[in-house]
Amino acid sequence: MSTIAENISFIKNKIETVANGRKITLLAVTKTFSADCAKQAIDTGILDIAESKIQEAVPKFEALSNSLKGINKHFIGHLQSNKAKKAVLNFDLIQSLDSIDLAKDINRHAKDINKVQKCLIELKVSSEETKYGASKEKVNEIYNYCISNCPNILICGIMTIAPYFEDKELVRPYFKLAFSVFENIKKIKNDSNFNILSMGMSDDFEIAIQEGSNMVRVGTAIFGERNYDK
Ligand SMILES: *Cc1c(COP(=O)(O)O)cnc(C)c1O
């Protein structure tokens, strides 16, 4: 079995091959894995880690304490309003903003602690496969709402989760769609803060990068299969 360090180096090489000189941020998705695994990833030079559950992330971050200096913490799971406060307290980038109501909550909690909370709006690209995220129209509404009403939120781009296919090429149109929604806002709004397109996971990050992703979220290919029972 290969080590976490070997896996990361392998993935970084793959990213470089398809990126064509563009800068791609590699997020290590540490959900279900121990603080020690996260530490091993950080020790290889990983600067971004991602978690999808607040209750799992908070004790892990505490255990990691000093190792997290200079590390960006990303929240990538579905965020319920009652967890918004803890998300704001603990994460640098919330990638799953998918409603105006949630924006109101995030903005309020960020204001309370004098923070400008960076967020990505989660775009839902397929009707069946993914449960959460906003439609293309909704993404624009959330963006416009935040720009006008949420001084304590900074919208930095879009995140999407593509459906899974046995035949990897079938995912490409979903990434193309997300890229077009991203580019459309970027061009029309001429917003220099809006520059992250977070798409691509273990199975499809190379295709995602070819289609314009500049942030990939990789768990399994770094840490191995997840065991949700533990
Ligand atoms: C778990 C998760 C990932 C990582 O998936 P892998 O297939 O293990 O790389 C990426 N993004 C989100 C939103 C996730 O929940």
PDB file of C-alpha atoms and ligand atoms in Angstrom:
ATOM      1  CA  MET A   1       0.000   0.000   0.000  1.00  0.00           C
ATOM      2  CA  SER A   2       1.300   3.440  -0.851  1.00  0.00           C
ATOM      3  CA  THR A   3       1.668   6.153   1.753  1.00  0.00           C
ATOM      4  CA  ILE A   4      -0.250   9.418   1.951  1.00  0.00           C
ATOM      5  CA  ALA A   5       2.874  11.279   0.861  1.00  0.00           C
ATOM      6  CA  GLU A   6       3.303   9.017  -2.193  1.00  0.00           C
ATOM      7  CA  ASN A   7      -0.344   9.430  -3.152  1.00  0.00           C
ATOM      8  CA  ILE A   8      -0.134  13.212  -2.926  1.00  0.00           C
ATOM      9  CA  SER A   9       2.978  13.347  -5.031  1.00  0.00           C
ATOM     10  CA  PHE A  10       1.333  11.066  -7.627  1.00  0.00           C
ATOM     11  CA  ILE A  11      -1.777  13.280  -7.747  1.00  0.00           C
ATOM     12  CA  LYS A  12       0.254  16.489  -7.959  1.00  0.00           C
ATOM     13  CA  ASN A  13       2.078  15.070 -10.973  1.00  0.00           C
ATOM     14  CA  LYS A  14      -1.202  14.175 -12.639  1.00  0.00           C
ATOM     15  CA  ILE A  15      -2.552  17.662 -11.947  1.00  0.00           C
ATOM     16  CA  GLU A  16       0.527  19.279 -13.409  1.00  0.00           C
ATOM     17  CA  THR A  17       0.254  17.192 -16.557  1.00  0.00           C
ATOM     18  CA  VAL A  18      -3.291  18.376 -17.320  1.00  0.00           C
ATOM     19  CA  ALA A  19      -3.087  21.905 -15.889  1.00  0.00           C
ATOM     20  CA  ASN A  20      -1.002  23.360 -18.681  1.00  0.00           C
ATOM     21  CA  GLY A  21       0.675  25.850 -16.381  1.00  0.00           C
ATOM     22  CA  ARG A  22      -2.540  27.013 -14.700  1.00  0.00           C
ATOM     23  CA  LYS A  23      -2.480  27.125 -10.907  1.00  0.00           C
ATOM     24  CA  ILE A  24      -4.690  24.415  -9.375  1.00  0.00           C
ATOM     25  CA  THR A  25      -5.362  24.193  -5.643  1.00  0.00           C
ATOM     26  CA  LEU A  26      -5.357  20.631  -4.308  1.00  0.00           C
ATOM     27  CA  LEU A  27      -7.623  20.178  -1.285  1.00  0.00           C
ATOM     28  CA  ALA A  28      -7.061  17.146   0.906  1.00  0.00           C
ATOM     29  CA  VAL A  29     -10.519  15.926   1.940  1.00  0.00           C
ATOM     30  CA  THR A  30      -9.901  14.584   5.435  1.00  0.00           C
ATOM     31  CA  LYS A  31     -13.478  13.601   6.367  1.00  0.00           C
ATOM     32  CA  THR A  32     -13.644  10.245   8.181  1.00  0.00           C
ATOM     33  CA  PHE A  33      -9.835  10.219   8.478  1.00  0.00           C
ATOM     34  CA  SER A  34      -7.892  10.910  11.668  1.00  0.00           C
ATOM     35  CA  ALA A  35      -6.092  14.054  12.713  1.00  0.00           C
ATOM     36  CA  ASP A  36      -2.896  12.074  12.215  1.00  0.00           C
ATOM     37  CA  CYS A  37      -3.747  11.395   8.562  1.00  0.00           C
ATOM     38  CA  ALA A  38      -4.479  15.090   8.071  1.00  0.00           C
ATOM     39  CA  LYS A  39      -1.138  15.903   9.693  1.00  0.00           C
ATOM     40  CA  GLN A  40       0.677  13.570   7.290  1.00  0.00           C
ATOM     41  CA  ALA A  41      -0.904  15.393   4.352  1.00  0.00           C
ATOM     42  CA  ILE A  42       0.009  18.789   5.799  1.00  0.00           C
ATOM     43  CA  ASP A  43       3.592  17.602   6.329  1.00  0.00           C
ATOM     44  CA  THR A  44       3.913  16.986   2.579  1.00  0.00           C
ATOM     45  CA  GLY A  45       3.084  20.631   1.921  1.00  0.00           C
ATOM     46  CA  ILE A  46      -0.700  20.473   1.516  1.00  0.00           C
ATOM     47  CA  LEU A  47      -2.082  23.923   2.388  1.00  0.00           C
ATOM     48  CA  ASP A  48      -5.815  23.219   2.117  1.00  0.00           C
ATOM     49  CA  ILE A  49      -7.897  20.670   3.981  1.00  0.00           C
ATOM     50  CA  ALA A  50     -11.623  20.022   3.690  1.00  0.00           C
ATOM     51  CA  GLU A  51     -14.251  18.572   5.990  1.00  0.00           C
ATOM     52  CA  SER A  52     -17.949  17.956   5.451  1.00  0.00           C
ATOM     53  CA  LYS A  53     -19.310  17.712   9.010  1.00  0.00           C
ATOM     54  CA  ILE A  54     -18.962  20.385  11.668  1.00  0.00           C
ATOM     55  CA  GLN A  55     -19.127  17.934  14.576  1.00  0.00           C
ATOM     56  CA  GLU A  56     -16.323  15.853  13.093  1.00  0.00           C
ATOM     57  CA  ALA A  57     -14.176  18.805  12.024  1.00  0.00           C
ATOM     58  CA  VAL A  58     -14.110  20.841  15.231  1.00  0.00           C
ATOM     59  CA  PRO A  59     -12.424  18.219  17.486  1.00  0.00           C
ATOM     60  CA  LYS A  60     -10.065  17.270  14.639  1.00  0.00           C
ATOM     61  CA  PHE A  61      -8.992  20.881  14.215  1.00  0.00           C
ATOM     62  CA  GLU A  62      -8.453  21.098  17.976  1.00  0.00           C
ATOM     63  CA  ALA A  63      -6.276  17.999  17.911  1.00  0.00           C
ATOM     64  CA  LEU A  64      -4.270  19.441  15.022  1.00  0.00           C
ATOM     65  CA  SER A  65      -3.969  22.877  16.634  1.00  0.00           C
ATOM     66  CA  ASN A  66      -0.497  24.178  15.756  1.00  0.00           C
ATOM     67  CA  SER A  67      -0.226  22.135  12.566  1.00  0.00           C
ATOM     68  CA  LEU A  68      -3.082  24.214  11.137  1.00  0.00           C
ATOM     69  CA  LYS A  69      -1.125  27.469  11.127  1.00  0.00           C
ATOM     70  CA  GLY A  70      -1.288  28.804   7.576  1.00  0.00           C
ATOM     71  CA  ILE A  71      -3.624  26.011   6.469  1.00  0.00           C
ATOM     72  CA  ASN A  72      -6.908  26.927   4.800  1.00  0.00           C
ATOM     73  CA  LYS A  73      -9.889  25.035   6.160  1.00  0.00           C
ATOM     74  CA  HIS A  74     -12.725  24.370   3.729  1.00  0.00           C
ATOM     75  CA  PHE A  75     -16.267  23.327   4.578  1.00  0.00           C
ATOM     76  CA  ILE A  76     -17.639  21.174   1.749  1.00  0.00           C
ATOM     77  CA  GLY A  77     -20.665  19.417   3.267  1.00  0.00           C
ATOM     78  CA  HIS A  78     -24.283  20.468   3.323  1.00  0.00           C
ATOM     79  CA  LEU A  79     -24.639  23.276   5.838  1.00  0.00           C
ATOM     80  CA  GLN A  80     -27.741  23.535   7.999  1.00  0.00           C
ATOM     81  CA  SER A  81     -28.640  26.924   9.396  1.00  0.00           C
ATOM     82  CA  ASN A  82     -28.183  25.771  12.984  1.00  0.00           C
ATOM     83  CA  LYS A  83     -24.547  24.901  12.186  1.00  0.00           C
ATOM     84  CA  ALA A  84     -23.798  28.151  10.370  1.00  0.00           C
ATOM     85  CA  LYS A  85     -22.302  29.798  13.437  1.00  0.00           C
ATOM     86  CA  LYS A  86     -19.779  27.013  13.999  1.00  0.00           C
ATOM     87  CA  ALA A  87     -18.939  26.952  10.297  1.00  0.00           C
ATOM     88  CA  VAL A  88     -18.165  30.677  10.407  1.00  0.00           C
ATOM     89  CA  LEU A  89     -16.064  30.234  13.552  1.00  0.00           C
ATOM     90  CA  ASN A  90     -14.026  27.341  12.201  1.00  0.00           C
ATOM     91  CA  PHE A  91     -13.666  27.576   8.426  1.00  0.00           C
ATOM     92  CA  ASP A  92     -11.845  29.877   6.016  1.00  0.00           C
ATOM     93  CA  LEU A  93     -13.982  28.999   3.012  1.00  0.00           C
ATOM     94  CA  ILE A  94     -17.548  27.682   3.094  1.00  0.00           C
ATOM     95  CA  GLN A  95     -18.066  25.992  -0.273  1.00  0.00           C
ATOM     96  CA  SER A  96     -21.696  24.980   0.137  1.00  0.00           C
ATOM     97  CA  LEU A  97     -23.713  28.189   0.205  1.00  0.00           C
ATOM     98  CA  ASP A  98     -26.919  27.158  -1.549  1.00  0.00           C
ATOM     99  CA  SER A  99     -29.727  29.425  -0.381  1.00  0.00           C
ATOM    100  CA  ILE A 100     -30.456  33.035   0.475  1.00  0.00           C
ATOM    101  CA  ASP A 101     -31.634  31.966   3.945  1.00  0.00           C
ATOM    102  CA  LEU A 102     -28.254  30.372   4.625  1.00  0.00           C
ATOM    103  CA  ALA A 103     -26.506  33.501   3.342  1.00  0.00           C
ATOM    104  CA  LYS A 104     -28.493  35.560   5.869  1.00  0.00           C
ATOM    105  CA  ASP A 105     -27.379  33.263   8.698  1.00  0.00           C
ATOM    106  CA  ILE A 106     -23.738  33.212   7.624  1.00  0.00           C
ATOM    107  CA  ASN A 107     -23.708  36.980   7.218  1.00  0.00           C
ATOM    108  CA  ARG A 108     -25.217  37.516  10.668  1.00  0.00           C
ATOM    109  CA  HIS A 109     -22.769  35.203  12.435  1.00  0.00           C
ATOM    110  CA  ALA A 110     -19.808  36.630  10.543  1.00  0.00           C
ATOM    111  CA  LYS A 111     -20.875  40.142  11.500  1.00  0.00           C
ATOM    112  CA  ASP A 112     -21.030  39.089  15.163  1.00  0.00           C
ATOM    113  CA  ILE A 113     -17.348  38.190  15.127  1.00  0.00           C
ATOM    114  CA  ASN A 114     -16.254  40.944  12.751  1.00  0.00           C
ATOM    115  CA  LYS A 115     -15.335  38.509  10.000  1.00  0.00           C
ATOM    116  CA  VAL A 116     -15.797  38.620   6.274  1.00  0.00           C
ATOM    117  CA  GLN A 117     -16.654  35.008   5.525  1.00  0.00           C
ATOM    118  CA  LYS A 118     -15.429  33.693   2.190  1.00  0.00           C
ATOM    119  CA  CYS A 119     -17.982  31.452   0.480  1.00  0.00           C
ATOM    120  CA  LEU A 120     -18.526  29.577  -2.769  1.00  0.00           C
ATOM    121  CA  ILE A 121     -22.034  29.120  -4.091  1.00  0.00           C
ATOM    122  CA  GLU A 122     -22.826  25.454  -4.654  1.00  0.00           C
ATOM    123  CA  LEU A 123     -24.243  24.803  -8.094  1.00  0.00           C
ATOM    124  CA  LYS A 124     -26.356  21.727  -8.654  1.00  0.00           C
ATOM    125  CA  VAL A 125     -25.515  20.413 -12.114  1.00  0.00           C
ATOM    126  CA  SER A 126     -27.641  17.288 -12.229  1.00  0.00           C
ATOM    127  CA  SER A 127     -31.214  16.755 -11.182  1.00  0.00           C
ATOM    128  CA  GLU A 128     -31.016  13.287  -9.613  1.00  0.00           C
ATOM    129  CA  GLU A 129     -27.514  12.507  -8.495  1.00  0.00           C
ATOM    130  CA  THR A 130     -26.750  15.236  -6.007  1.00  0.00           C
ATOM    131  CA  LYS A 131     -29.117  16.302  -3.284  1.00  0.00           C
ATOM    132  CA  TYR A 132     -27.910  19.798  -2.533  1.00  0.00           C
ATOM    133  CA  GLY A 133     -26.886  22.909  -4.366  1.00  0.00           C
ATOM    134  CA  ALA A 134     -28.707  25.667  -6.209  1.00  0.00           C
ATOM    135  CA  SER A 135     -29.923  25.717  -9.802  1.00  0.00           C
ATOM    136  CA  LYS A 136     -28.146  27.965 -12.278  1.00  0.00           C
ATOM    137  CA  GLU A 137     -30.833  30.645 -11.855  1.00  0.00           C
ATOM    138  CA  LYS A 138     -30.691  30.371  -8.065  1.00  0.00           C
ATOM    139  CA  VAL A 139     -26.901  30.714  -8.124  1.00  0.00           C
ATOM    140  CA  ASN A 140     -27.299  34.089  -9.802  1.00  0.00           C
ATOM    141  CA  GLU A 141     -29.974  35.133  -7.301  1.00  0.00           C
ATOM    142  CA  ILE A 142     -27.794  34.157  -4.332  1.00  0.00           C
ATOM    143  CA  TYR A 143     -24.839  35.978  -5.843  1.00  0.00           C
ATOM    144  CA  ASN A 144     -26.850  39.162  -6.398  1.00  0.00           C
ATOM    145  CA  TYR A 145     -28.400  38.941  -2.949  1.00  0.00           C
ATOM    146  CA  CYS A 146     -25.016  38.637  -1.245  1.00  0.00           C
ATOM    147  CA  ILE A 147     -23.451  41.461  -3.231  1.00  0.00           C
ATOM    148  CA  SER A 148     -26.281  43.808  -2.212  1.00  0.00           C
ATOM    149  CA  ASN A 149     -27.121  42.622   1.297  1.00  0.00           C
ATOM    150  CA  CYS A 150     -24.266  40.689   2.884  1.00  0.00           C
ATOM    151  CA  PRO A 151     -21.253  42.880   3.629  1.00  0.00           C
ATOM    152  CA  ASN A 152     -19.853  40.097   5.826  1.00  0.00           C
ATOM    153  CA  ILE A 153     -19.815  37.547   3.006  1.00  0.00           C
ATOM    154  CA  LEU A 154     -17.299  37.516   0.187  1.00  0.00           C
ATOM    155  CA  ILE A 155     -18.391  35.327  -2.699  1.00  0.00           C
ATOM    156  CA  CYS A 156     -15.248  33.818  -4.226  1.00  0.00           C
ATOM    157  CA  GLY A 157     -16.714  31.528  -6.878  1.00  0.00           C
ATOM    158  CA  ILE A 158     -18.612  28.312  -7.443  1.00  0.00           C
ATOM    159  CA  MET A 159     -18.420  24.721  -6.202  1.00  0.00           C
ATOM    160  CA  THR A 160     -20.087  21.779  -7.836  1.00  0.00           C
ATOM    161  CA  ILE A 161     -20.328  18.025  -7.336  1.00  0.00           C
ATOM    162  CA  ALA A 162     -20.693  16.112 -10.579  1.00  0.00           C
ATOM    163  CA  PRO A 163     -22.650  12.872 -10.781  1.00  0.00           C
ATOM    164  CA  TYR A 164     -20.657   9.648 -10.787  1.00  0.00           C
ATOM    165  CA  PHE A 165     -20.336   7.593 -13.962  1.00  0.00           C
ATOM    166  CA  GLU A 166     -18.605   4.297 -14.613  1.00  0.00           C
ATOM    167  CA  ASP A 167     -17.534   5.805 -17.930  1.00  0.00           C
ATOM    168  CA  LYS A 168     -15.652   8.897 -16.788  1.00  0.00           C
ATOM    169  CA  GLU A 169     -16.057  10.789 -20.065  1.00  0.00           C
ATOM    170  CA  LEU A 170     -19.802  11.109 -19.387  1.00  0.00           C
ATOM    171  CA  VAL A 171     -19.088  13.602 -16.608  1.00  0.00           C
ATOM    172  CA  ARG A 172     -17.520  16.145 -18.968  1.00  0.00           C
ATOM    173  CA  PRO A 173     -20.750  17.980 -19.975  1.00  0.00           C
ATOM    174  CA  TYR A 174     -21.540  18.632 -16.299  1.00  0.00           C
ATOM    175  CA  PHE A 175     -18.174  20.298 -15.818  1.00  0.00           C
ATOM    176  CA  LYS A 176     -18.674  22.301 -19.007  1.00  0.00           C
ATOM    177  CA  LEU A 177     -22.013  23.500 -17.649  1.00  0.00           C
ATOM    178  CA  ALA A 178     -20.483  24.567 -14.334  1.00  0.00           C
ATOM    179  CA  PHE A 179     -17.673  26.363 -16.147  1.00  0.00           C
ATOM    180  CA  SER A 180     -20.169  28.314 -18.260  1.00  0.00           C
ATOM    181  CA  VAL A 181     -22.162  29.407 -15.186  1.00  0.00           C
ATOM    182  CA  PHE A 182     -18.896  30.462 -13.527  1.00  0.00           C
ATOM    183  CA  GLU A 183     -17.590  32.350 -16.571  1.00  0.00           C
ATOM    184  CA  ASN A 184     -20.918  34.039 -17.112  1.00  0.00           C
ATOM    185  CA  ILE A 185     -20.968  35.602 -13.639  1.00  0.00           C
ATOM    186  CA  LYS A 186     -17.287  36.450 -13.839  1.00  0.00           C
ATOM    187  CA  LYS A 187     -17.718  38.301 -17.134  1.00  0.00           C
ATOM    188  CA  ILE A 188     -21.018  40.038 -16.480  1.00  0.00           C
ATOM    189  CA  LYS A 189     -20.153  41.171 -12.959  1.00  0.00           C
ATOM    190  CA  ASN A 190     -16.506  41.890 -13.647  1.00  0.00           C
ATOM    191  CA  ASP A 191     -15.877  40.768 -10.064  1.00  0.00           C
ATOM    192  CA  SER A 192     -12.193  40.271  -9.290  1.00  0.00           C
ATOM    193  CA  ASN A 193     -12.986  38.319  -6.099  1.00  0.00           C
ATOM    194  CA  PHE A 194     -14.950  35.750  -8.053  1.00  0.00           C
ATOM    195  CA  ASN A 195     -12.260  33.402  -9.272  1.00  0.00           C
ATOM    196  CA  ILE A 196     -12.549  29.951  -7.721  1.00  0.00           C
ATOM    197  CA  LEU A 197     -14.167  27.098  -9.608  1.00  0.00           C
ATOM    198  CA  SER A 198     -14.110  24.134  -7.228  1.00  0.00           C
ATOM    199  CA  MET A 199     -14.845  20.922  -9.123  1.00  0.00           C
ATOM    200  CA  GLY A 200     -13.278  17.506  -9.497  1.00  0.00           C
ATOM    201  CA  MET A 201     -12.781  14.690  -6.978  1.00  0.00           C
ATOM    202  CA  SER A 202     -10.669  11.498  -6.885  1.00  0.00           C
ATOM    203  CA  ASP A 203     -12.357   9.931  -9.899  1.00  0.00           C
ATOM    204  CA  ASP A 204     -12.667  12.905 -12.166  1.00  0.00           C
ATOM    205  CA  PHE A 205     -10.235  15.685 -11.212  1.00  0.00           C
ATOM    206  CA  GLU A 206      -8.272  15.470 -14.451  1.00  0.00           C
ATOM    207  CA  ILE A 207     -11.379  15.966 -16.588  1.00  0.00           C
ATOM    208  CA  ALA A 208     -12.540  18.755 -14.254  1.00  0.00           C
ATOM    209  CA  ILE A 209      -9.230  20.579 -14.709  1.00  0.00           C
ATOM    210  CA  GLN A 210      -9.416  20.186 -18.477  1.00  0.00           C
ATOM    211  CA  GLU A 211     -12.847  21.832 -18.291  1.00  0.00           C
ATOM    212  CA  GLY A 212     -11.683  24.813 -16.256  1.00  0.00           C
ATOM    213  CA  SER A 213     -11.568  23.802 -12.596  1.00  0.00           C
ATOM    214  CA  ASN A 214      -8.906  25.532 -10.518  1.00  0.00           C
ATOM    215  CA  MET A 215      -9.639  23.752  -7.211  1.00  0.00           C
ATOM    216  CA  VAL A 216      -9.944  19.988  -6.827  1.00  0.00           C
ATOM    217  CA  ARG A 217     -11.190  18.174  -3.728  1.00  0.00           C
ATOM    218  CA  VAL A 218      -9.487  14.812  -3.305  1.00  0.00           C
ATOM    219  CA  GLY A 219     -10.112  12.318  -0.492  1.00  0.00           C
ATOM    220  CA  THR A 220     -10.003   8.661  -1.498  1.00  0.00           C
ATOM    221  CA  ALA A 221      -7.034   8.973  -3.855  1.00  0.00           C
ATOM    222  CA  ILE A 222      -4.973  10.440  -1.011  1.00  0.00           C
ATOM    223  CA  PHE A 223      -6.169   8.577   2.088  1.00  0.00           C
ATOM    224  CA  GLY A 224      -7.792   5.405   0.732  1.00  0.00           C
ATOM    225  CA  GLU A 225     -11.385   4.196   0.944  1.00  0.00           C
ATOM    226  CA  ARG A 226     -13.553   5.824   3.584  1.00  0.00           C
ATOM    227  CA  ASN A 227     -15.103   3.727   6.314  1.00  0.00           C
ATOM    228  CA  TYR A 228     -18.224   5.485   7.559  1.00  0.00           C
ATOM    229  CA  ASP A 229     -18.923   2.989  10.375  1.00  0.00           C
ATOM    230  CA  LYS A 230     -15.985   3.965  12.512  1.00  0.00           C
TER     231      LYS A 230
HETATM  232  C1  LIG B   1     -16.093  13.499   0.092  1.00  0.00           C
HETATM  233  C2  LIG B   1     -16.086  14.637  -0.835  1.00  0.00           C
HETATM  234  C3  LIG B   1     -15.042  14.796  -1.769  1.00  0.00           C
HETATM  235  C4  LIG B   1     -13.896  13.812  -1.931  1.00  0.00           C
HETATM  236  O1  LIG B   1     -14.329  12.691  -2.648  1.00  0.00           O
HETATM  237  P1  LIG B   1     -13.293  11.560  -3.124  1.00  0.00           P
HETATM  238  O2  LIG B   1     -14.030  10.835  -4.180  1.00  0.00           O
HETATM  239  O3  LIG B   1     -13.001  10.725  -1.934  1.00  0.00           O
HETATM  240  O4  LIG B   1     -12.085  12.232  -3.635  1.00  0.00           O
HETATM  241  C5  LIG B   1     -15.071  15.923  -2.576  1.00  0.00           C
HETATM  242  N1  LIG B   1     -16.064  16.842  -2.497  1.00  0.00           N
HETATM  243  C6  LIG B   1     -17.084  16.697  -1.618  1.00  0.00           C
HETATM  244  C7  LIG B   1     -18.140  17.756  -1.585  1.00  0.00           C
HETATM  245  C8  LIG B   1     -17.129  15.611  -0.776  1.00  0.00           C
HETATM  246  O5  LIG B   1     -18.157  15.482   0.075  1.00  0.00           O
END
